[in-house]
Amino acid sequence: MNLDWSPEDQAFRAEARAWLAAHVRPLASGDTEVGFAEGRVWERELFDAGWAVVSWPTEFGGRGASLPQWLIFEEEYWAAGGPPRVTQNGIFLLAPALFQFGTPEQQQRYLRPMARADEVWAQAWSEPGSGSDLASLRTSARRVDGGWRITGQKTWCTRAGWCDRLYALVRTDPGAKKPHQGLTAMMVDVRQPGVTVRPFGRLDGDPGFAEVFFDDAFCADGDVLGEVHGGWGVAMATTGSERGLTLRSPGRFLATAERLRALVQERASGDPVAARTLGRLWTRMESYRLQTLETIAGLSHDGSSSSLAKLWWSTWDVEAHQFAMDLLGPEAERDDGEAGVWARGWSFALGGPIYAGTNEIQRNIVAERLLGLPRG
Amino acid sequence: MHAAMNEEQRAIVDAVVAVLADQCSPAAVRASWADDAEPARAQLVELGLLALAVPEDHGGLGLGLVALAPALVAAGEAALPGALAIDAAVVAPFLARIGHSDAEGARDGAVRVAVDPGSGLVEAADRASWVLRLTAEGVVGGPVVASRVPTTDGARRLFSVTAGPPHRLGGASDRDDLFARGALATACQLVGLGRRLVTMATEHARVRHQFGKPIGTFQAVKHQLADAWLGLEMARPLTTRAAWCFDHGYPNAPTYAAMAKAAASEAATQAGRAALQVHGALGTSEEHDLHLWLKRSWALSRAWGDAASHYDAVARALRDDTFTLPRSTPHA
C-alpha cells in the first residue's frame, strides 16, 4: 500500500486550506434556529465553490475527488474551524443510499438541492419504543392512490425543527414474517399538514433534537427509496457508512487532538501525567486515521470494520474531552470562552457511544460478525 | 494511494505462514521450553527473512520493513521462539548500512549477533558471536559474556550480559533508530500474539457450553473479546505506518514506532486478560496452550520499551516539535 500523497493530493490540500482560510468564520451552533440558518448560507458558499461534496460526481455538485482526497478536505475543514455541517444527515447518510438504491430520477431530483442546502434533510428512524431494536418500529404507512399515508411518531430527529425533508423508515407490511422484512425507506416532505415537528433540548444545551408526528402524511410512490418492504436493506447499507466513515471523519479528531496538545502546553506543561495521557490520546487518534485510510484503500472489505471504527472514535472523543475537562479543573463547568467549547464538546461526546448504533450493539456486531461468536 | 498488500508481500507472508504451520506448532513452542530449540528458524532464514529489509544495493531483498512487518505479525501468531524478528529488523539492516564485515553473515544466517536494547537482558546471547549494545553513548559492539537468566516464559532465552571492551559502531541517533526498529518488530509480534489469544478464546467460547448454551452467546464474553479485537485492529495500522516511514527515511519513523509499540503492548495485554478470563480455570493451567501465548505477550509488552515509556516518547515529540504533524507531511 502506498502511503505517500500524490502531487495532486498535496495540491488539493493546499487549495482547500487556502479557500477555507479565506472563508471560514464562526457561526452560531447549527443546532439552533439562528445557527441553522447561518449554516444554510455557509453550505451554499461551500457548494458554489465546489467544496460541499467533493467526492460526488460533478453533475451533482461535486468535483469527483477521490475518497482519500475527501479525507484530506475533512482534515483541512476541521483544522480551519469549519462549523458542523447542517447538511450532514442528507449528504452523509441519505446520499450514499440514493447513489446505491435511488432511481436516476430521484438522484436528479434530490442530490443537488441536498448538497446546496436548498433542501436540508433530517433522519426519522428511531421511535420512543424503537431505538436499538429499530426493526420493531411502529410508524406505519397504508397504501393510497399514487403513494402512501404515514401515521406514527419518530424521535431523536436531529435538527428536524428546521429541515425541509425527512429520510424516514416506516412499516409497510405489518404481516411480514420477521419485523425487519416489512419496512420501507421513504423521502417525506416536512411541509405538509400531516407532519408536526417539536424540537427539544439536548445535553449540550441546544434544541438540537426533535420529535416528528405523522398524521396521515403523504409520500408519493416516486419518493420511496429502494424496494417497497426493502427498507431494512437500504437502512443497513447506509448505517455502515454512517458508523464507519462519513459521519465522523478522522479530520475531526485530528483537530481535537491538536487543540488538546495546545491545551496541555498552555495548562500542564511539565506535568508528566498529562504528557503521557496526551501521548496515548494522540496515538489512538492516529490509529483511527490510519485505519480509515486502509479501509478506504480497500484493504478492509468487511462492513463490520465500520463497527470497529465507531467504537473507537466514540470512545476516543469521550476520553479526549474528559482529559480536557481535567486540565481545565474548576473552569470546566463554565459555559463561556475556551472552557465552554470544551464543556459543550464533552456533553456532545457523551452521545457518541449512543447514536449511530450504541456501542453495546456495535460490540455484539464485532463479536458475532467479525469473531464468529454465536448469536444465542 | 494504492490499495492492498502487493503480490510480493502477500507471497512472503503466505510462505512464512506455511513454514510456521509446519515447523512451529504449539507443541514445538512448548517443547522449546525444555530443549532450547529454535523451531522454524532455519527454514525462515532460508526463505530470506533476514535479508528482507536489507536494501538491494547492500545485498538484500530490498522489500523493506513494510514487507517484514506482516511476516512478524504471523510470527507472533505462532509465538515463534527466538530473536529472529530482531535479527531481521535491527541487526541485518544496520550491519549492512555501516558496511560491517559481518553484514553478509547476518543476512544469510551464518553469523549471529545478539542485541541488548539497553536493559542488559539479551535474547539468545549464547548463540551469538558478539553483542550489539544500545547504550547511553550510542551503539557499541562487544564480546558475549553472558549468564542465563530464568524467565517466566520458558521460550524466551534471556541472558544477562556484562559489558566487555566496547567497539563503537554508531552514535546516539543510530541507537535511537535501532531501538525504534526493535520496538516496531516487537510491536508486530504483539499484534500477532494478541490475535491468536483472541481467536483461541473465541474458539473456546464457541464450544464451551454452560447453562445449556455456548458461553460465547453471553454478552459479557462477547464484549470483552470484541474490545480486545478492536485494540489489536487499531494497533496494526500504526505498525504499517512506522514501517513505511523507516523504509522511506521519513523523520516521523521513530515516533510512529513508539505509537505502534505502545498501542500493541496495551492491546496485547488487554487481549491476554480477556482470553484468560474467557478460558476460565482452563486458562490458568499450564497444561493448556494459552499460557504459552500469555507469557510471551507479557514479556514482549515490556521488552523494547513498555507502553508508558513509548507514550511518553510520543508526548516529547509533540512537545519538542520533532514530530511533523499529519497535515504537514507528504505522506498520509
XYZ file of C-alpha atoms in Angstrom, chain A residues 1-5 9-10 13 17 68 75-76 79 254 258 261 265 272 275-276 278-280 282-291 293-294 297-299 308-309 311-312 359-361 363-364 366-368 370-376, chain B residues 1-6 9 198 202 205-206 214 216-217 219 221-223 225-227 229-231 233-238 240-241 244 248 250 256 259 263 266 308-309 311-312 314-315 318-319 321 323 325-332:
114
model
C 0.000 0.000 0.000
C 1.343 3.395 -0.992
C 1.035 5.808 1.893
C 2.505 8.814 0.118
C 0.243 11.579 -1.082
C -3.372 15.152 -3.406
C -0.975 17.722 -1.995
C -4.867 20.011 0.259
C -6.561 25.061 3.025
C -8.573 9.906 0.242
C -8.755 17.338 7.851
C -8.441 20.867 6.485
C -8.486 22.321 11.345
C -7.163 15.269 14.450
C -4.276 19.417 18.001
C -1.945 19.478 22.506
C 1.131 23.193 26.532
C 4.332 14.046 33.214
C 2.109 14.332 28.871
C 1.583 10.589 28.950
C -1.670 13.249 25.578
C 0.763 10.755 24.072
C -1.778 7.990 24.447
C -2.603 11.176 20.093
C -1.611 7.591 19.379
C -5.209 6.420 19.476
C -6.287 9.241 17.174
C -3.585 8.210 14.709
C -4.874 4.632 14.881
C -8.253 5.853 13.669
C -6.733 7.998 10.920
C -4.694 5.144 9.584
C -7.410 2.537 9.946
C -7.131 5.240 5.227
C -6.707 1.492 4.961
C -7.865 1.957 0.194
C -9.841 -1.250 0.122
C -7.647 -3.133 2.492
C -14.710 -1.117 14.939
C -14.314 2.456 13.765
C -16.446 2.021 18.802
C -13.026 3.616 18.559
C -21.576 0.735 21.403
C -23.219 -2.258 23.035
C -24.808 -3.160 19.715
C -19.683 -4.875 20.263
C -22.290 -7.517 19.524
C -17.931 -7.245 16.183
C -18.268 -10.364 18.303
C -20.795 -12.080 16.059
C -16.062 -10.469 12.897
C -15.173 -13.040 15.532
C -17.905 -15.550 14.714
C -19.341 -15.900 18.185
C -22.823 -17.425 18.252
C -25.836 -15.154 18.423
C -27.659 -17.021 21.160
C -2.642 5.969 -2.783
C -2.787 2.370 -3.810
C -4.838 -0.290 -2.201
C -3.968 -3.681 -0.816
C -0.848 -5.630 0.090
C 1.059 -6.207 -3.130
C 4.246 -9.033 0.250
C -8.470 -13.722 20.903
C -13.319 -17.235 20.599
C -16.317 -19.692 23.772
C -17.970 -21.409 20.813
C -22.163 -21.847 24.352
C -19.945 -17.178 23.580
C -23.621 -16.248 23.489
C -22.694 -10.545 26.109
C -17.974 -12.724 26.939
C -18.724 -11.150 23.562
C -17.973 -7.650 24.632
C -13.441 -10.198 23.213
C -14.791 -7.506 20.896
C -12.889 -4.832 22.822
C -10.028 -7.434 18.981
C -10.697 -3.731 18.490
C -7.482 -2.745 20.259
C -7.062 -3.987 14.860
C -6.317 -0.390 15.772
C -2.706 -1.095 16.735
C -1.800 -2.806 13.484
C -2.136 0.202 11.131
C 0.427 2.012 13.287
C 2.364 -0.332 8.830
C 2.810 3.428 9.048
C 6.613 2.845 5.718
C 11.328 5.921 3.085
C 10.884 9.859 6.904
C 5.267 6.104 14.771
C 2.984 4.683 18.873
C -0.595 0.534 21.207
C -1.598 -2.214 25.508
C 4.027 4.064 29.187
C 7.567 4.872 28.093
C 3.532 7.184 25.113
C 5.983 9.467 26.918
C 5.214 10.454 21.663
C 4.418 13.280 24.059
C 4.754 16.564 20.212
C 6.156 18.942 22.811
C 8.124 19.614 17.594
C 7.129 15.112 15.059
C 2.007 16.828 12.207
C -0.155 14.849 9.773
C -1.420 17.776 7.743
C 2.107 18.879 7.029
C 3.594 15.611 5.820
C 3.911 14.360 2.257
C 2.532 11.034 3.359
C -0.905 10.113 4.542
